[in-house]
XYZ file of C-alpha atoms in Angstrom:
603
model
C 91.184 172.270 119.813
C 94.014 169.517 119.573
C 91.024 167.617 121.598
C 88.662 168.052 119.615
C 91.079 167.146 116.494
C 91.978 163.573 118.115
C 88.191 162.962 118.655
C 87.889 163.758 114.895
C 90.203 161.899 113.497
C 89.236 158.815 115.856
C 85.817 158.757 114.731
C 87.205 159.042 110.696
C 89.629 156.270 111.531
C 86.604 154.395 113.165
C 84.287 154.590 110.495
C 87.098 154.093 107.812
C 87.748 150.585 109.638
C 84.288 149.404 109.309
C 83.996 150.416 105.891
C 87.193 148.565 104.982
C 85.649 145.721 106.805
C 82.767 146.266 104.766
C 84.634 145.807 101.699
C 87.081 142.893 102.689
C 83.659 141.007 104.031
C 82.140 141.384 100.654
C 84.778 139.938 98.785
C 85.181 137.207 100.843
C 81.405 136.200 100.822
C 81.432 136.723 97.154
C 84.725 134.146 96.957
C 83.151 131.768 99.116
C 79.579 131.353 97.614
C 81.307 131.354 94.295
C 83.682 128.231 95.526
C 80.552 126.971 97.358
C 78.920 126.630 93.710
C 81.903 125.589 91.695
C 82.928 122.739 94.572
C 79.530 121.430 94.501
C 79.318 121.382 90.438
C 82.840 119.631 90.804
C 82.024 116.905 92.809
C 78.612 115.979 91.014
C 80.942 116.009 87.827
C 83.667 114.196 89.504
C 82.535 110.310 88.820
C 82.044 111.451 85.212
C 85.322 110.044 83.664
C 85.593 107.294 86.266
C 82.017 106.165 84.815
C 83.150 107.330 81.054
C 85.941 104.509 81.087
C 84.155 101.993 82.882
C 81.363 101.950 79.871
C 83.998 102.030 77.176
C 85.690 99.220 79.442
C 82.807 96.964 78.919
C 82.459 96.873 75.264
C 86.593 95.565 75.542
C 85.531 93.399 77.999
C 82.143 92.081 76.038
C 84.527 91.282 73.085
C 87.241 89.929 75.288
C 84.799 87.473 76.876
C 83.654 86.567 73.127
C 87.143 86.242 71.723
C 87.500 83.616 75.408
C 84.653 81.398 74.334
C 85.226 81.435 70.697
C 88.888 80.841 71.251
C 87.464 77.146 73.153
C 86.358 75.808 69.770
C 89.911 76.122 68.485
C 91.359 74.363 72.035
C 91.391 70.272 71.999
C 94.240 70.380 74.811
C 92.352 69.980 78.402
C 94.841 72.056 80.075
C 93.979 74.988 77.868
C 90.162 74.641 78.005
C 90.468 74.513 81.825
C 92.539 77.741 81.461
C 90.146 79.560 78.773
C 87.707 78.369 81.537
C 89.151 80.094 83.844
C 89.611 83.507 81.971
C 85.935 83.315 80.854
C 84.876 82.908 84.717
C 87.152 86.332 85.351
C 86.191 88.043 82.526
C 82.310 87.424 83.098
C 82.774 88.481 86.903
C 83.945 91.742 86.151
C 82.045 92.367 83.205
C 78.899 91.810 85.384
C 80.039 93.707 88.111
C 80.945 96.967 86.005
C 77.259 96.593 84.158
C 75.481 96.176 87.539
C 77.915 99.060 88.691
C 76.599 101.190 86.278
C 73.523 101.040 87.096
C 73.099 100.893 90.583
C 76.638 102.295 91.641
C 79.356 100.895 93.607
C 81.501 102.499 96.339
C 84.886 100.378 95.726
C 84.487 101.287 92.244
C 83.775 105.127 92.359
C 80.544 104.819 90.211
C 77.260 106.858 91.683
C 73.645 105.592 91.138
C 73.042 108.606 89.088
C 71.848 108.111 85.384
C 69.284 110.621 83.322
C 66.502 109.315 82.342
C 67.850 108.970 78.830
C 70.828 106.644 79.976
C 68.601 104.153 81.825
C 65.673 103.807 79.024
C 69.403 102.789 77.317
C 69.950 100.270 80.051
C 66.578 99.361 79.555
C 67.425 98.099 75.665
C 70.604 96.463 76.990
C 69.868 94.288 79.569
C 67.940 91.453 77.719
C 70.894 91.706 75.750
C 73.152 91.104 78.505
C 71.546 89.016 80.634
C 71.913 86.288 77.430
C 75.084 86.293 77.180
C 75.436 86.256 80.431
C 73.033 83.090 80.877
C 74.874 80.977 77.860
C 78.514 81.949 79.215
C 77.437 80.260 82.517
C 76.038 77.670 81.385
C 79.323 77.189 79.074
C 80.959 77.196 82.016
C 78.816 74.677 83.832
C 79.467 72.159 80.865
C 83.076 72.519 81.068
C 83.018 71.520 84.644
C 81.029 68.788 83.927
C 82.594 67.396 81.385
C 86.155 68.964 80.610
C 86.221 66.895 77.119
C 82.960 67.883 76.361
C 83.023 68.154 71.954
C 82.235 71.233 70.186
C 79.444 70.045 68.753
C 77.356 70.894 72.510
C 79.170 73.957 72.560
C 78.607 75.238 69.154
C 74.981 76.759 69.915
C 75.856 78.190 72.915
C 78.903 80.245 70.885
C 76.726 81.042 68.518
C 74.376 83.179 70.715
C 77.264 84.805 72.008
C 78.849 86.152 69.251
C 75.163 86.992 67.650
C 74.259 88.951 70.480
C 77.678 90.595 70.883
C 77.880 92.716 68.169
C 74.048 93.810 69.156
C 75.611 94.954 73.010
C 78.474 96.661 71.431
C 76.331 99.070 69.393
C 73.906 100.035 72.462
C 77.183 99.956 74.613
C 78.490 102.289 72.451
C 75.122 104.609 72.195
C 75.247 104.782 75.858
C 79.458 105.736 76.211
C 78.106 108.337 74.073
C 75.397 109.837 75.870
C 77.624 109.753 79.186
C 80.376 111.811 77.380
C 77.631 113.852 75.726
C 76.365 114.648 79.218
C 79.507 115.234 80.986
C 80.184 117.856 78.137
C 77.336 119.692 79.188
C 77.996 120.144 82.822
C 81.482 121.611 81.753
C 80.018 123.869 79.363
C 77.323 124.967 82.183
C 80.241 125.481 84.458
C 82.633 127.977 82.073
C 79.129 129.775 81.741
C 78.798 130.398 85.843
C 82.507 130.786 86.203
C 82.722 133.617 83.754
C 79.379 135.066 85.409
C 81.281 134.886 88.989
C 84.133 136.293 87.304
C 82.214 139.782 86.048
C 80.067 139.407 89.165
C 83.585 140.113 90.845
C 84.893 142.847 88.818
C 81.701 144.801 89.052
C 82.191 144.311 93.164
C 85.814 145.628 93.295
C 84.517 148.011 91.079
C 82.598 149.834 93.141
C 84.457 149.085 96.709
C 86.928 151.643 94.520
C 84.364 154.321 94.211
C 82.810 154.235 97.232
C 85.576 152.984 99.904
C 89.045 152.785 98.544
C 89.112 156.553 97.083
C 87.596 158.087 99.925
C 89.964 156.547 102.088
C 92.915 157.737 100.235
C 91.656 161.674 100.526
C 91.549 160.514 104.679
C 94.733 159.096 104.475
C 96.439 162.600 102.984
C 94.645 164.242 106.551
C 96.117 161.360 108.583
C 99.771 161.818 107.126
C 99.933 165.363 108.977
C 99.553 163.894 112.266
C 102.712 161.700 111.892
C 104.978 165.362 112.297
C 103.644 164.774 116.114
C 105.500 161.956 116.148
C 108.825 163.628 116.583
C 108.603 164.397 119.736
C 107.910 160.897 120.811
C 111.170 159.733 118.489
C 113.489 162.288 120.280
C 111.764 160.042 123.511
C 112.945 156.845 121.636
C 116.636 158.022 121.292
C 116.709 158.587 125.048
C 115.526 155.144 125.549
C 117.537 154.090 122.858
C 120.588 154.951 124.966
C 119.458 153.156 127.723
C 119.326 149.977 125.295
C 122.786 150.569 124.362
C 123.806 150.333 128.179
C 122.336 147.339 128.415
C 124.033 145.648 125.216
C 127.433 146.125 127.155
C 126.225 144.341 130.051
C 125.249 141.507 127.495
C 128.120 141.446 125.981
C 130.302 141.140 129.459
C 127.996 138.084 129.640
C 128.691 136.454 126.685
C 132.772 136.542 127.111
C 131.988 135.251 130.626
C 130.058 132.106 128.572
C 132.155 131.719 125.954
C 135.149 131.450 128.296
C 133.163 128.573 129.793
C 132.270 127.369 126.492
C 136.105 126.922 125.872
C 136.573 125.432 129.125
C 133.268 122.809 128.929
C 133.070 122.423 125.086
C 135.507 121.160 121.792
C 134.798 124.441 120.709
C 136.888 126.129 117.498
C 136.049 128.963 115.366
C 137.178 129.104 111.859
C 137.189 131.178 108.325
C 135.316 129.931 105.730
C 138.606 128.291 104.084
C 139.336 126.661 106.904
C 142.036 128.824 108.374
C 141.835 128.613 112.547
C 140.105 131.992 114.222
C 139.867 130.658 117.747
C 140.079 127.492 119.337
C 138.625 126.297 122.771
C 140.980 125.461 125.807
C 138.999 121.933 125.924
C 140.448 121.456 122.197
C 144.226 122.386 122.375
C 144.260 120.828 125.131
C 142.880 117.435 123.608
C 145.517 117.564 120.574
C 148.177 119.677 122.496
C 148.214 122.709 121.249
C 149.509 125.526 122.750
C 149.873 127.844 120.148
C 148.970 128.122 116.406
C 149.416 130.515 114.119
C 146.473 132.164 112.232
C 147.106 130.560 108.717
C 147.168 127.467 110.336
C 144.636 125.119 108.356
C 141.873 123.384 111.076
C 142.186 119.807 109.187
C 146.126 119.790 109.841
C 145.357 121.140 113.465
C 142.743 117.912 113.735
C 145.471 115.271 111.935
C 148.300 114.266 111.476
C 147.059 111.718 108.772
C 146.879 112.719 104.985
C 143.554 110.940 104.501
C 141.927 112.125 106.967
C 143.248 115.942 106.105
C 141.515 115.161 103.250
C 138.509 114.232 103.861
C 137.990 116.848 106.830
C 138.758 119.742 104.444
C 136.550 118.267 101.675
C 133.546 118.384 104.332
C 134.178 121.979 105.354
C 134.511 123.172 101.839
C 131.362 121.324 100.970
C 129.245 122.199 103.605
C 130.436 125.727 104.698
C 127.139 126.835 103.657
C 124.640 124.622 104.597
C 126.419 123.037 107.782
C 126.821 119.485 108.474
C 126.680 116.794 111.427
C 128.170 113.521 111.709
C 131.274 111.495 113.118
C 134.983 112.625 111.886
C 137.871 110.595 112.847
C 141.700 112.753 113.646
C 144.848 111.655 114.668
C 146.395 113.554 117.562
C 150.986 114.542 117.332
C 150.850 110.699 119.274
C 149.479 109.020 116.677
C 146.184 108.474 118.771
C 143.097 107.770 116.837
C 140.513 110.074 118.327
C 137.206 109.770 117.285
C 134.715 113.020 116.978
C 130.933 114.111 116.929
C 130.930 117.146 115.044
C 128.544 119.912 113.454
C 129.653 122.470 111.507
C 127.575 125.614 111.931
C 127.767 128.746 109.521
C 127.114 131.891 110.674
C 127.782 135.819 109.901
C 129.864 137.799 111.735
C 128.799 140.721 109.627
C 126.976 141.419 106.156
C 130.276 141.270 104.495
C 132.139 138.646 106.556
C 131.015 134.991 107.379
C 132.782 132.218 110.107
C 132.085 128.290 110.979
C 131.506 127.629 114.234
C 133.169 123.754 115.090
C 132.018 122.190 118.201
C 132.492 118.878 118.966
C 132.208 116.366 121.389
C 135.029 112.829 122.020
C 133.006 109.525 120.557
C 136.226 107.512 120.628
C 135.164 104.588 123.651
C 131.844 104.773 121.801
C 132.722 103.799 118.440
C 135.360 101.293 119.308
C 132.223 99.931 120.886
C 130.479 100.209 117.535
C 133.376 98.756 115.406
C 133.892 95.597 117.776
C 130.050 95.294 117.434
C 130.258 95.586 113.427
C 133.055 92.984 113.260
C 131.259 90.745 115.683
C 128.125 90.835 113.231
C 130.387 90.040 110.381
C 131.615 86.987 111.986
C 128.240 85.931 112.544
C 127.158 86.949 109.397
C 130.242 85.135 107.606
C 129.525 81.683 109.892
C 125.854 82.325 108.905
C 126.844 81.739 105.003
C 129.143 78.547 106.053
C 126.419 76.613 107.762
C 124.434 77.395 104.674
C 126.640 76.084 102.276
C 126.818 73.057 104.223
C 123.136 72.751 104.083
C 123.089 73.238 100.884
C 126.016 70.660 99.928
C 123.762 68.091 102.602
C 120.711 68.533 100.330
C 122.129 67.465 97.032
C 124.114 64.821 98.597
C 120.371 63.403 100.168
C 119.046 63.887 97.238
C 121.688 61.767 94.742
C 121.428 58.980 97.528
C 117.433 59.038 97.603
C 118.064 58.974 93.527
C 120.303 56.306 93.366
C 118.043 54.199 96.364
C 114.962 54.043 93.768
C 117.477 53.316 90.758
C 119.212 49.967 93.413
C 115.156 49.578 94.278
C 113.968 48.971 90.641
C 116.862 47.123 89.681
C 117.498 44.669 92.416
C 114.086 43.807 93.114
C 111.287 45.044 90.722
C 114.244 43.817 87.674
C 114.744 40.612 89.139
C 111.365 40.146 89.530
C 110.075 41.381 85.964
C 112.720 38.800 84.850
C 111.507 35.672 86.867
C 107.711 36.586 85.337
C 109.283 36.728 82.102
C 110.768 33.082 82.245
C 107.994 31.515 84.132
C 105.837 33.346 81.021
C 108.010 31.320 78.602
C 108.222 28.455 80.354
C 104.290 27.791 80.355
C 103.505 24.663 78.612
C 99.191 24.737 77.553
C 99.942 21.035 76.770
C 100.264 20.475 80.288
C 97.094 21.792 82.001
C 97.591 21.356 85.899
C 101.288 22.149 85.743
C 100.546 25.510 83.908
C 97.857 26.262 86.088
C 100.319 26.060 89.178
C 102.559 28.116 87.276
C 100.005 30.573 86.618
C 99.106 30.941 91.024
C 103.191 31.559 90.991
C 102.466 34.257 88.638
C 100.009 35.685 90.371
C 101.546 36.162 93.377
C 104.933 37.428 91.509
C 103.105 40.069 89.958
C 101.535 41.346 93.882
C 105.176 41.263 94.746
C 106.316 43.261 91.919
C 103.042 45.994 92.466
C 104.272 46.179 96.068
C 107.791 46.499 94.954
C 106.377 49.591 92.587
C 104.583 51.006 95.391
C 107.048 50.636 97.552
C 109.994 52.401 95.154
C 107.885 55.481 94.513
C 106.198 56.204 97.424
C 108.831 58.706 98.653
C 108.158 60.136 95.042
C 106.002 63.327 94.393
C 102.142 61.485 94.347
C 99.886 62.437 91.646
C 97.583 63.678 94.067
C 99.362 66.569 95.178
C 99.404 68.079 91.635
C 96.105 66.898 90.995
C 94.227 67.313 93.731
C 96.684 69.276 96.678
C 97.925 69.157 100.206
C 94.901 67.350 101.862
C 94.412 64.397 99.639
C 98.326 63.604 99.164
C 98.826 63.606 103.180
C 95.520 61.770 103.213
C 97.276 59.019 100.770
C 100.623 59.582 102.882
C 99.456 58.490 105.572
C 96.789 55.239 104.663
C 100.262 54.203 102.573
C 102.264 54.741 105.671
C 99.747 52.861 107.891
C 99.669 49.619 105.374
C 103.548 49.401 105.224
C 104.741 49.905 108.980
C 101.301 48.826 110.119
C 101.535 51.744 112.905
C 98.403 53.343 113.266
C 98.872 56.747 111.378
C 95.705 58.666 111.231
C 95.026 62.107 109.685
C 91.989 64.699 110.376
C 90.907 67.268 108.680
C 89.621 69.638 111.707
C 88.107 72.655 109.479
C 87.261 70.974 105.884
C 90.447 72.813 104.559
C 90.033 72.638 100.814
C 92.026 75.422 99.123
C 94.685 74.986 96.904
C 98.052 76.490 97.602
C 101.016 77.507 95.338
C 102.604 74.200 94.082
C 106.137 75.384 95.691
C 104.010 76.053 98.890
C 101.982 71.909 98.476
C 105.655 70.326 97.555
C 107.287 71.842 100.389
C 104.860 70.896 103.177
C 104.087 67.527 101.744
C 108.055 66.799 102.283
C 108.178 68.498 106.046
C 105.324 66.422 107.115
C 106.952 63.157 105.029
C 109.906 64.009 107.451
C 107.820 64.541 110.738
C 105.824 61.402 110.454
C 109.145 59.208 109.118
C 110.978 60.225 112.228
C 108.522 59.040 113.974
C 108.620 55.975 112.752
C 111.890 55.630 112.628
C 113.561 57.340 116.186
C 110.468 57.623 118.353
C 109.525 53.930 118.391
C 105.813 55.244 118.538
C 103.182 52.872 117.602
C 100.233 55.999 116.908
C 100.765 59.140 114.898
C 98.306 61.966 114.276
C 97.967 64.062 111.255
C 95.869 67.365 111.992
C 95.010 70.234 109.738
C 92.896 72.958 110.343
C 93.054 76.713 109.529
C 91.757 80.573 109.850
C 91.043 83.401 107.385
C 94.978 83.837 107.344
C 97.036 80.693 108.683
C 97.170 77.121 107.271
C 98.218 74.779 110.534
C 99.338 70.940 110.622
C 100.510 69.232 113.878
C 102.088 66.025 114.169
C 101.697 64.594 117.346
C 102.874 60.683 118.020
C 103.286 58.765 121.639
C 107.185 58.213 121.386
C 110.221 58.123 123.583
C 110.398 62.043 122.559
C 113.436 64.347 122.923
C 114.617 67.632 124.512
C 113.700 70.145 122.260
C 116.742 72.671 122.920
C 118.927 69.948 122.926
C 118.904 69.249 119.170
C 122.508 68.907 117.873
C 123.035 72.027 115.750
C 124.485 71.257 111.924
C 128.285 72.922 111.618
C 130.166 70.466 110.424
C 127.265 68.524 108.456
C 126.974 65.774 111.034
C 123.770 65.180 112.750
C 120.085 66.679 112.778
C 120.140 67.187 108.911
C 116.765 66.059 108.928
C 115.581 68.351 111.269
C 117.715 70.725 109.998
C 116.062 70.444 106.292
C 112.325 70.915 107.775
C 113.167 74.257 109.221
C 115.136 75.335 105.598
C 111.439 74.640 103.979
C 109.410 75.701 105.999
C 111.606 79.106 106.302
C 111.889 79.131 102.368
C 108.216 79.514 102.166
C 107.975 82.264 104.572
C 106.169 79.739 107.598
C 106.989 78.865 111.427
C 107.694 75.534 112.770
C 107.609 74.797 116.117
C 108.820 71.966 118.138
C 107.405 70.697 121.631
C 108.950 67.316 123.458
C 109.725 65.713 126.534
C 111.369 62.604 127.167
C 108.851 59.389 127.690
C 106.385 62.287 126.693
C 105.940 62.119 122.653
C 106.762 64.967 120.314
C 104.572 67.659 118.612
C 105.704 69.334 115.448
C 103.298 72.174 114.370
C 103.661 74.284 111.193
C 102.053 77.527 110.278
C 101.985 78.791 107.050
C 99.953 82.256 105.741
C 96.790 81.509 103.440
């Protein structure tokens, strides 16, 4: 009978199971096709406000780019047409990429090529529209390139088409925002509809899992419950064995005294209560601050120190973090007065439910972090030297720069003064009465006034030239260097290997226009070379010059380093610029061999 009972109840547990699976499976399908639905609704609907404020942005930017151009008939000043120039290029490039965007899509921008039909018959309409303003802003732009003074009067019919067809794109811009929102509105209204529908489709599920599973299972469960008296037998089994466990525990616990005792031997090992007061301390530990004995209020800070402070501070960490633990480096003071320096973690743990300890162990860091403090104060003294040299630098720079001031101020006076005065004399000392005489005065003047142009030239060459605001790097070295050529009459050429063209941040052009200045001047001056070469090229990401010239040359890591402000300043200053504009320099020379000086600077 009991037989047959078992077989029973294992074929109503059996079929119980698979019914249960039944249920659970049904659910979960249910859950998944109805995410499978809502997920796929979601992401067709989830471009719908990225493309919502995209077409609003465009009837800002349509009047933005109006208010640009209108804003030019107002703007005399070149400076501020070439700016307004430049904001109605911008403007005009992202106002036709968004339009083109919305259209067609655009990955970077998050817009799909999905319009109804109704949306692109409004495209349709707006277009023409766009595509003329479009067409006059360019050509705008084209005459403003042309001509940068160009009067308003050319300009005035282009504005005009602007502004009349502006107002025109803003209304179908506006029709069309509103048929995107209208349509977006719908797929959320079409998606609270299905939602709800899952939502009852659910209900009706659980429903009747209840009715047909979950009940009958309960009235099996009540049969099942009689079975568990069996189980007594097999707990009175248990005890037995339980016994045997217990047996065991005391030869575990013999082995834990036997590692603890080694723990106190190996480790800095202390156990204390969670105010601090010592429990048990490690034979490792007394034996490191000489203690042979302590009594059990004794405090674990005042056992580490002998030092106020650091009593202090150790019994602020242990009430701080006798709950959460801590690891990090303590310092103590040993009955000597020996610093000893320590690696410790604090560990909380219950002894019971009612009763909580701190485990201390430890480990000696104090060889280690003398280490660590002699390197600290080494850094500082490098750090501190660091900050002298700099000054010095510093001091060396405005000191170059009064003498280069007060050069050009000796320059103009003693020689393009002096000058200015002689013409002015021989001026007033023509006489038209006496033909042949004035006319020999006149070939004096003549060749006073080349004197006093070269004398010009010559006082403001080392001066910023107007082609390195104007025009940038490449044509002011390309000046630097025919200037350079014509006054020393070495032979100073410069190539442009890769067409480099860009312009660069005017801190960026000032900066190497002065570090090449230097380069090729040394040369001139120390090298005794007779032929310098200026190359440029660059990448997608660096901007390269090398100076390369047929000198005496140098030992490269013998350059006399600048402590005391005497020597290599110049030197000295090209690796301060080149380093203030976040670029490399680097320095290759032999004696008898010539010098190279190559800079690379990020693009």
């Amino acid at each position: 009978m009991k037989n047959s009972g078992n077989s029973i109840d294992q074929r109503t547990f059996s079929k119980l199971s698979r019914l249960y699976i039944i249920a659970l499976s049904t659910i979960a399908l249910s859950v998944i096709i109805s995410q499978f639905f809502v997920r796929d609704h979601l992401n067709n609907q989830e471009s719908d406000s990225t493309v919502i404020n995209i077409a609003g942005r465009q009837r800002m930017l349509s009047q933005k780019l109006t208010k640009e151009i209108v804003s030019l008939s107002v703007s005399l000043d070149n400076k501020k047409r070439q700016q307004l120039k430049s904001n109605i290029k911008k403007t005009l490039d992202l106002w036709a990429l968004s339009h083109n965007a919305l259209q067609k899509g655009n990955d970077s921008l998050g817009l799909p090529a999905k319009n109804s039909n109704i949306i692109k018959k409004k495209f349709l309409v707006l277009n023409p529209i766009f595509d003329t303003i479009q067409k006059v802003t360019k050509s705008i732009i084209t005459k403003l390139e042309k001509s940068p003074l160009i009067s308003m009067e050319e300009l005035t019919t282009d504005i005009n088409k602007v502004t009349n067809n502006e107002s025109v794109f803003l209304l179908v811009m506006d029709d069309i925002v509103n048929q995107y929102d209208k349509e977006a509105d719908t797929k959320v209204t079409w998606l609270r509809k299905f939602e709800f529908f899952l939502m009852i489709l659910t209900l009706l599920i659980l429903l009747a899992e209840f009715l047909f599973i979950f009940w009958p299972t309960a009235k099996s469960v009540k049969s099942i419950l009689s079975e568990l008296l069996s189980a007594e037998k097999k707990a009175k089994r248990m005890a037995f064995e339980a016994d045997q466990l217990s047996i065991a525990k005391e030869k575990s616990i013999k082995e834990l005294r036997a590692l603890s005792h080694a723990m106190d031997e190996t480790l800095l090992f202390a156990r204390i209560s969670q105010f601090g007061n010592i429990i048990h301390v490690g034979n490792k530990f007394s034996r490191l601050f000489k203690l042979s004995r302590f009594k059990k209020d004794l405090l674990f800070w005042k056992f580490l120190s002998t030092d106020e402070n650091e009593q202090q501070n150790i019994e602020e960490l242990i009430s701080k973090h006798r709950k959460i633990g801590w690891q990090g480096e303590v310092k103590a003071t040993t009955k000597d007065s020996e610093d000893v320096w320590l690696e410790m973690s604090i560990i909380p743990y219950r002894v019971s439910d009612d009763k909580s300890e701190l485990l201390i162990i430890a480990s000696e860091i104090t060889k280690r972090k003398a280490a660590q403090l002699e390197i600290d104060r080494l850094w500082q003294d490098s750090f501190d030297e660091k900050m002298n040299q700099q000054k010095i630098i510093s001091s060396k720079i405005i000191e170059n720069q009064e003498k280069e001031q007060n050069r050009i101020a000796k320059d103009v006076h003693d020689g393009i003064g002096q000058m200015l005065t002689g013409l002015k004399y021989n001026l007033e000392s023509i006489n038209l009465d006496n033909i042949e005489k004035s006319k020999e005065k006149i070939e004096n003047l003549k060749l006073l006034t080349t004197s006093i142009i070269k004398g010009v030239r010559t006082a403001t060459f080392n001066l910023t030239p107007p082609e390195l605001s104007d025009h940038g790097i490449v044509p002011a070295i390309n000046k630097l260097t025919r200037e350079l050529s014509k006054l020393t009459g070495k032979e100073i050429l410069f190539f442009n290997k890769t067409d480099f063209n860009l312009r660069l941040d005017s801190l960026t052009e000032i900066n190497l226009y002065r570090i090449v200045q230097e380069a090729v001047n040394n040369a001139i001056k120390y090298a005794a070379s007779s032929y310098i070469l200026v190359t440029i090229s660059h990448s997608n990401r660096i901007l390269s010059i090398v100076i390369d010239d047929d000198g005496k040359g140098f030992e490269a890591n013998k350059i006399k380093k600048v402590k005391d402000g005497d020597g290599g300043m110049g030197m000295t200053f090209m690796k301060e610029r080149i380093k203030y504009i976040d670029g490399r320099l680097f320095i290759s020379s032999q004696p008898n061999e010539g010098t190279r000086i190559t800079l690379n600077i990020p693009i």
